[in-house]
Amino acid sequence: MKQPVAKKVISLKTLTKNNVWDIQENDIFRMLENADKDADVKDNKRHYVDIIRTAFMIEELNDDSVIVKNKYERMGYKVGSVRLDDTTKNIWAVKKRPIIRVSDLTYENIHHISASKLIEVLDRNFGGGWESLSQSIQDIIESGFDISTTTLPKDRLHKPGGMYEKKIADGFEVLEVSKGSWVEAIFAKIKPEQEKPRLTLQSRDEEALPNDDYNKNDEEEEVEEPTDYANDDITEDNYRTTFEIESNPDEEAEELSDFNAEE
């Protein structure tokens, strides 16, 4: 049985603008308290505080009276004392920055939210669909999630065996954006973590090969024929993102005949 991989404990020395989103408020007080045990860390506390502020809101309080403490705790803050130097004790109220609007999304925190959380954020901000988002926000989202969209009439979106059903079965979360009698479905799924490519060093024997040997090897390699996508029928199942699927002429003719019949 495969054992779960234990997460590395984050310390001030290993703190970055990326992994700071993995820690909680109590961790900040603990790490700053232990910082005095390491001279290098102790002398650079201000630098680490700047990193912490990218993911947490920090309020410096004048006192830690019960009234003040209760006020901030009701707002979701953790209150505690920290020392940034040898002489001054600071009272901090600390709270992780909420991700509520699409403008709260960054390249650092996008990898620390779930697909359902992303759908919640998009739902709170949407109106015009995926294309209403700025290119910069789209790029941030797509750095952490696989995104695909389709726009179909309401009665066709949920048809059995269609794109909607297949995406849900594949683990995608979905947001439906109404556009009159049509609906845009935006599918989101966390991208799997990819291993960083390793540098392959060329051996001395390979370096010594003459050019004609390289050419010979190249000729022997199997060349994959390009796919002729022009001959493929476009359906809602193989259709890619963000473009609306054109209506079926047969369906349009059928709808028109129904309309004329009604008249």
CSV table of C-alpha atoms in Angstrom, one decimal:
chain,number,residue,atom,x,y,z
A,1,MET,CA,0.0,0.0,0.0
A,2,LYS,CA,1.4,3.4,-1.0
A,3,GLN,CA,2.1,5.6,2.0
A,4,PRO,CA,0.9,9.3,1.8
A,5,VAL,CA,3.8,11.7,1.3
A,6,ALA,CA,4.3,13.9,4.3
A,7,LYS,CA,4.2,17.6,3.7
A,8,LYS,CA,7.4,19.5,4.5
A,9,VAL,CA,7.2,21.8,7.5
A,10,ILE,CA,7.4,25.4,6.4
A,11,SER,CA,9.7,27.7,8.3
A,12,LEU,CA,10.6,31.3,7.8
A,13,LYS,CA,13.7,30.2,6.0
A,14,THR,CA,11.7,28.3,3.4
A,15,LEU,CA,8.8,30.7,3.2
A,16,THR,CA,7.9,32.0,-0.3
A,17,LYS,CA,5.1,34.0,-1.8
A,18,ASN,CA,3.8,30.7,-3.1
A,19,ASN,CA,3.9,28.4,-0.1
A,20,VAL,CA,2.8,31.2,2.3
A,21,TRP,CA,-0.7,30.3,1.2
A,22,ASP,CA,-0.3,26.9,2.8
A,23,ILE,CA,0.2,28.2,6.4
A,24,GLN,CA,-2.4,29.5,8.8
A,25,GLU,CA,-2.5,32.4,11.3
A,26,ASN,CA,-1.2,30.4,14.2
A,27,ASP,CA,1.8,29.3,12.2
A,28,ILE,CA,2.9,33.0,11.8
A,29,PHE,CA,3.1,33.6,15.5
A,30,ARG,CA,4.9,30.3,16.0
A,31,MET,CA,7.5,31.0,13.2
A,32,LEU,CA,8.2,34.5,14.4
A,33,GLU,CA,8.6,33.3,18.0
A,34,ASN,CA,11.1,30.7,16.9
A,35,ALA,CA,13.0,33.1,14.6
A,36,ASP,CA,15.1,34.4,17.5
A,37,LYS,CA,16.8,31.0,17.7
A,38,ASP,CA,18.4,31.6,14.2
A,39,ALA,CA,20.6,34.6,13.8
A,40,ASP,CA,20.2,34.8,10.0
A,41,VAL,CA,16.4,34.7,10.3
A,42,LYS,CA,16.4,37.1,13.2
A,43,ASP,CA,18.2,39.8,11.2
A,44,ASN,CA,15.8,39.5,8.3
A,45,LYS,CA,12.4,39.4,10.0
A,46,ARG,CA,11.2,42.4,8.1
A,47,HIS,CA,11.8,40.6,4.8
A,48,TYR,CA,9.7,37.6,6.0
A,49,VAL,CA,7.0,39.9,7.2
A,50,ASP,CA,6.7,41.4,3.7
A,51,ILE,CA,6.2,37.8,2.3
A,52,ILE,CA,3.6,37.1,5.0
A,53,ARG,CA,1.7,40.3,4.0
A,54,THR,CA,1.2,39.0,0.5
A,55,ALA,CA,-1.2,36.3,1.8
A,56,PHE,CA,-2.3,37.8,5.2
A,57,MET,CA,-3.9,41.0,6.4
A,58,ILE,CA,-2.0,42.3,9.5
A,59,GLU,CA,-3.4,44.9,11.8
A,60,GLU,CA,-1.0,46.3,14.5
A,61,LEU,CA,-3.0,47.0,17.6
A,62,ASN,CA,-2.3,49.5,20.4
A,63,ASP,CA,-3.2,47.0,23.1
A,64,ASP,CA,-4.4,43.4,23.6
A,65,SER,CA,-7.2,44.2,25.9
A,66,VAL,CA,-10.1,41.8,26.0
A,67,ILE,CA,-12.4,44.2,24.3
A,68,VAL,CA,-10.1,44.9,21.4
A,69,LYS,CA,-9.1,41.2,21.1
A,70,ASN,CA,-12.7,40.1,21.0
A,71,LYS,CA,-13.5,42.7,18.3
A,72,TYR,CA,-10.9,41.3,15.9
A,73,GLU,CA,-11.6,37.7,16.7
A,74,ARG,CA,-15.3,38.2,15.7
A,75,MET,CA,-14.0,39.3,12.3
A,76,GLY,CA,-12.0,36.1,11.9
A,77,TYR,CA,-8.6,37.4,13.0
A,78,LYS,CA,-6.1,35.7,15.3
A,79,VAL,CA,-4.5,38.0,17.9
A,80,GLY,CA,-1.1,37.5,19.4
A,81,SER,CA,2.2,39.2,20.2
A,82,VAL,CA,5.4,39.2,18.1
A,83,ARG,CA,8.8,40.7,18.4
A,84,LEU,CA,10.4,42.2,15.4
A,85,ASP,CA,13.4,43.5,17.3
A,86,ASP,CA,14.9,43.1,20.8
A,87,THR,CA,13.1,46.0,22.4
A,88,THR,CA,9.6,46.2,21.1
A,89,LYS,CA,6.7,43.8,21.5
A,90,ASN,CA,3.9,44.2,18.8
A,91,ILE,CA,0.3,43.1,19.1
A,92,TRP,CA,-0.9,41.7,15.8
A,93,ALA,CA,-4.3,40.8,14.5
A,94,VAL,CA,-3.7,38.4,11.6
A,95,LYS,CA,-6.2,37.0,9.0
A,96,LYS,CA,-5.6,35.3,5.7
A,97,ARG,CA,-6.6,37.4,2.7
A,98,PRO,CA,-10.0,36.1,1.4
A,99,ILE,CA,-10.3,35.1,-2.3
A,100,ILE,CA,-13.7,36.5,-3.2
A,101,ARG,CA,-13.4,38.3,-6.5
A,102,VAL,CA,-11.5,37.3,-9.6
A,103,SER,CA,-9.2,40.3,-9.0
A,104,ASP,CA,-8.1,38.5,-5.8
A,105,LEU,CA,-6.6,35.6,-7.9
A,106,THR,CA,-2.8,35.6,-8.4
A,107,TYR,CA,-0.3,33.2,-9.8
A,108,GLU,CA,0.7,32.4,-6.2
A,109,ASN,CA,-2.7,31.6,-4.7
A,110,ILE,CA,-4.4,30.0,-7.8
A,111,HIS,CA,-2.7,26.7,-6.9
A,112,HIS,CA,-4.1,26.7,-3.4
A,113,ILE,CA,-7.8,26.7,-4.1
A,114,SER,CA,-10.1,24.0,-5.3
A,115,ALA,CA,-12.1,23.9,-8.5
A,116,SER,CA,-15.4,24.4,-6.5
A,117,LYS,CA,-13.8,27.5,-4.9
A,118,LEU,CA,-12.9,28.8,-8.3
A,119,ILE,CA,-16.4,28.2,-9.6
A,120,GLU,CA,-17.7,30.1,-6.5
A,121,VAL,CA,-15.4,33.1,-7.2
A,122,LEU,CA,-16.4,33.1,-10.9
A,123,ASP,CA,-20.1,32.9,-10.1
A,124,ARG,CA,-19.8,35.9,-7.8
A,125,ASN,CA,-18.2,38.0,-10.5
A,126,PHE,CA,-19.7,36.8,-13.8
A,127,GLY,CA,-22.2,38.4,-16.1
A,128,GLY,CA,-20.8,38.1,-19.6
A,129,GLY,CA,-19.2,34.6,-19.4
A,130,TRP,CA,-15.6,33.5,-19.8
A,131,GLU,CA,-14.7,36.1,-22.5
A,132,SER,CA,-15.8,38.9,-20.1
A,133,LEU,CA,-12.7,38.2,-18.0
A,134,SER,CA,-9.5,40.1,-18.8
A,135,GLN,CA,-6.7,38.1,-20.6
A,136,SER,CA,-4.5,38.5,-17.5
A,137,ILE,CA,-7.1,36.9,-15.2
A,138,GLN,CA,-7.7,34.1,-17.8
A,139,ASP,CA,-4.0,33.4,-17.9
A,140,ILE,CA,-3.8,33.2,-14.0
A,141,ILE,CA,-6.8,30.8,-13.9
A,142,GLU,CA,-5.4,28.6,-16.7
A,143,SER,CA,-2.0,28.3,-15.0
A,144,GLY,CA,-3.7,26.2,-12.3
A,145,PHE,CA,-6.9,24.8,-14.0
A,146,ASP,CA,-8.0,23.1,-17.1
A,147,ILE,CA,-10.7,25.3,-18.5
A,148,SER,CA,-13.2,24.5,-21.3
A,149,THR,CA,-16.4,26.2,-22.4
A,150,THR,CA,-19.4,25.5,-24.6
A,151,THR,CA,-22.5,27.6,-25.4
A,152,LEU,CA,-25.7,25.7,-26.3
A,153,PRO,CA,-29.5,26.1,-26.2
A,154,LYS,CA,-30.8,25.3,-22.7
A,155,ASP,CA,-32.6,22.2,-23.9
A,156,ARG,CA,-29.4,20.8,-25.5
A,157,LEU,CA,-26.9,21.5,-22.8
A,158,HIS,CA,-27.8,18.5,-20.6
A,159,LYS,CA,-28.6,16.0,-23.3
A,160,PRO,CA,-27.5,12.4,-22.4
A,161,GLY,CA,-24.0,11.6,-23.6
A,162,GLY,CA,-23.2,15.2,-24.4
A,163,MET,CA,-20.2,17.3,-23.4
A,164,TYR,CA,-21.7,18.4,-20.1
A,165,GLU,CA,-22.3,14.8,-18.9
A,166,LYS,CA,-18.8,13.7,-20.0
A,167,LYS,CA,-17.1,16.6,-18.3
A,168,ILE,CA,-18.9,16.0,-15.0
A,169,ALA,CA,-18.0,12.3,-15.2
A,170,ASP,CA,-14.3,13.3,-15.7
A,171,GLY,CA,-14.3,15.3,-12.5
A,172,PHE,CA,-14.9,18.9,-13.8
A,173,GLU,CA,-16.8,21.5,-11.8
A,174,VAL,CA,-19.2,23.6,-13.9
A,175,LEU,CA,-20.7,27.0,-13.9
A,176,GLU,CA,-23.7,27.8,-16.1
A,177,VAL,CA,-24.0,31.4,-17.3
A,178,SER,CA,-27.4,32.2,-18.8
A,179,LYS,CA,-27.5,34.0,-22.1
A,180,GLY,CA,-31.1,34.4,-22.9
A,181,SER,CA,-32.3,31.1,-24.4
A,182,TRP,CA,-28.7,29.8,-24.5
A,183,VAL,CA,-26.4,28.8,-21.7
A,184,GLU,CA,-22.6,29.0,-21.5
A,185,ALA,CA,-21.1,26.2,-19.5
A,186,ILE,CA,-17.6,26.8,-18.0
A,187,PHE,CA,-15.8,23.7,-16.9
A,188,ALA,CA,-12.9,23.7,-14.5
A,189,LYS,CA,-10.6,21.0,-13.1
A,190,ILE,CA,-7.3,21.3,-11.2
A,191,LYS,CA,-4.3,20.7,-13.5
A,192,PRO,CA,-2.1,17.8,-12.3
A,193,GLU,CA,1.3,18.7,-11.0
A,194,GLN,CA,3.9,18.2,-13.6
A,195,GLU,CA,7.5,17.2,-12.9
A,196,LYS,CA,10.1,19.7,-13.9
A,197,PRO,CA,12.1,18.6,-16.9
A,198,ARG,CA,15.5,17.3,-16.1
A,199,LEU,CA,18.6,18.4,-17.9
A,200,THR,CA,20.0,15.5,-20.1
A,201,LEU,CA,23.7,15.8,-20.5
A,202,GLN,CA,25.2,14.6,-23.8
A,203,SER,CA,27.8,11.8,-23.5
A,204,ARG,CA,31.2,12.1,-25.0
A,205,ASP,CA,30.4,9.3,-27.4
A,206,GLU,CA,27.4,11.2,-28.7
A,207,GLU,CA,29.5,14.4,-29.1
A,208,ALA,CA,32.1,12.4,-31.2
A,209,LEU,CA,29.5,11.2,-33.7
A,210,PRO,CA,30.1,12.8,-37.2
A,211,ASN,CA,27.3,14.8,-38.8
A,212,ASP,CA,26.5,12.1,-41.3
A,213,ASP,CA,25.7,9.7,-38.5
A,214,TYR,CA,23.3,12.2,-37.0
A,215,ASN,CA,21.6,12.7,-40.4
A,216,LYS,CA,21.3,8.9,-40.8
A,217,ASN,CA,19.6,8.6,-37.4
A,218,ASP,CA,17.2,11.4,-38.2
A,219,GLU,CA,16.2,9.7,-41.5
A,220,GLU,CA,15.5,6.5,-39.6
A,221,GLU,CA,13.2,8.2,-37.1
A,222,GLU,CA,9.6,7.5,-37.7
A,223,VAL,CA,7.8,10.7,-38.8
A,224,GLU,CA,4.2,11.1,-37.5
A,225,GLU,CA,1.8,12.2,-40.2
A,226,PRO,CA,0.0,15.4,-39.3
A,227,THR,CA,-3.7,15.1,-38.4
A,228,ASP,CA,-6.1,16.4,-41.0
A,229,TYR,CA,-8.6,18.2,-38.7
A,230,ALA,CA,-10.3,19.8,-41.7
A,231,ASN,CA,-12.0,16.5,-42.5
A,232,ASP,CA,-13.3,15.9,-39.0
A,233,ASP,CA,-16.9,16.7,-38.2
A,234,ILE,CA,-17.2,19.4,-35.5
A,235,THR,CA,-19.5,18.3,-32.7
A,236,GLU,CA,-20.1,19.6,-29.2
A,237,ASP,CA,-18.0,16.6,-28.0
A,238,ASN,CA,-14.8,17.4,-29.9
A,239,TYR,CA,-15.3,21.2,-30.0
A,240,ARG,CA,-12.7,23.2,-28.2
A,241,THR,CA,-13.2,26.1,-25.8
A,242,THR,CA,-14.7,29.5,-25.9
A,243,PHE,CA,-16.2,29.3,-29.4
A,244,GLU,CA,-19.9,28.9,-29.8
A,245,ILE,CA,-21.0,25.7,-31.7
A,246,GLU,CA,-22.8,26.5,-34.9
A,247,SER,CA,-26.4,25.3,-35.1
A,248,ASN,CA,-27.1,22.2,-37.1
A,249,PRO,CA,-28.8,23.3,-40.5
A,250,ASP,CA,-31.2,20.3,-40.2
A,251,GLU,CA,-32.2,21.4,-36.8
A,252,GLU,CA,-32.7,25.0,-38.0
A,253,ALA,CA,-34.8,23.8,-40.9
A,254,GLU,CA,-36.9,21.6,-38.6
A,255,GLU,CA,-37.4,24.5,-36.2
A,256,LEU,CA,-38.4,26.8,-39.1
A,257,SER,CA,-40.9,24.3,-40.4
A,258,ASP,CA,-42.4,24.0,-36.9
A,259,PHE,CA,-42.6,27.8,-36.8
A,260,ASN,CA,-44.4,28.0,-40.2
A,261,ALA,CA,-46.7,25.3,-39.2
A,262,GLU,CA,-47.7,27.2,-36.1
A,263,GLU,CA,-48.5,30.3,-38.2
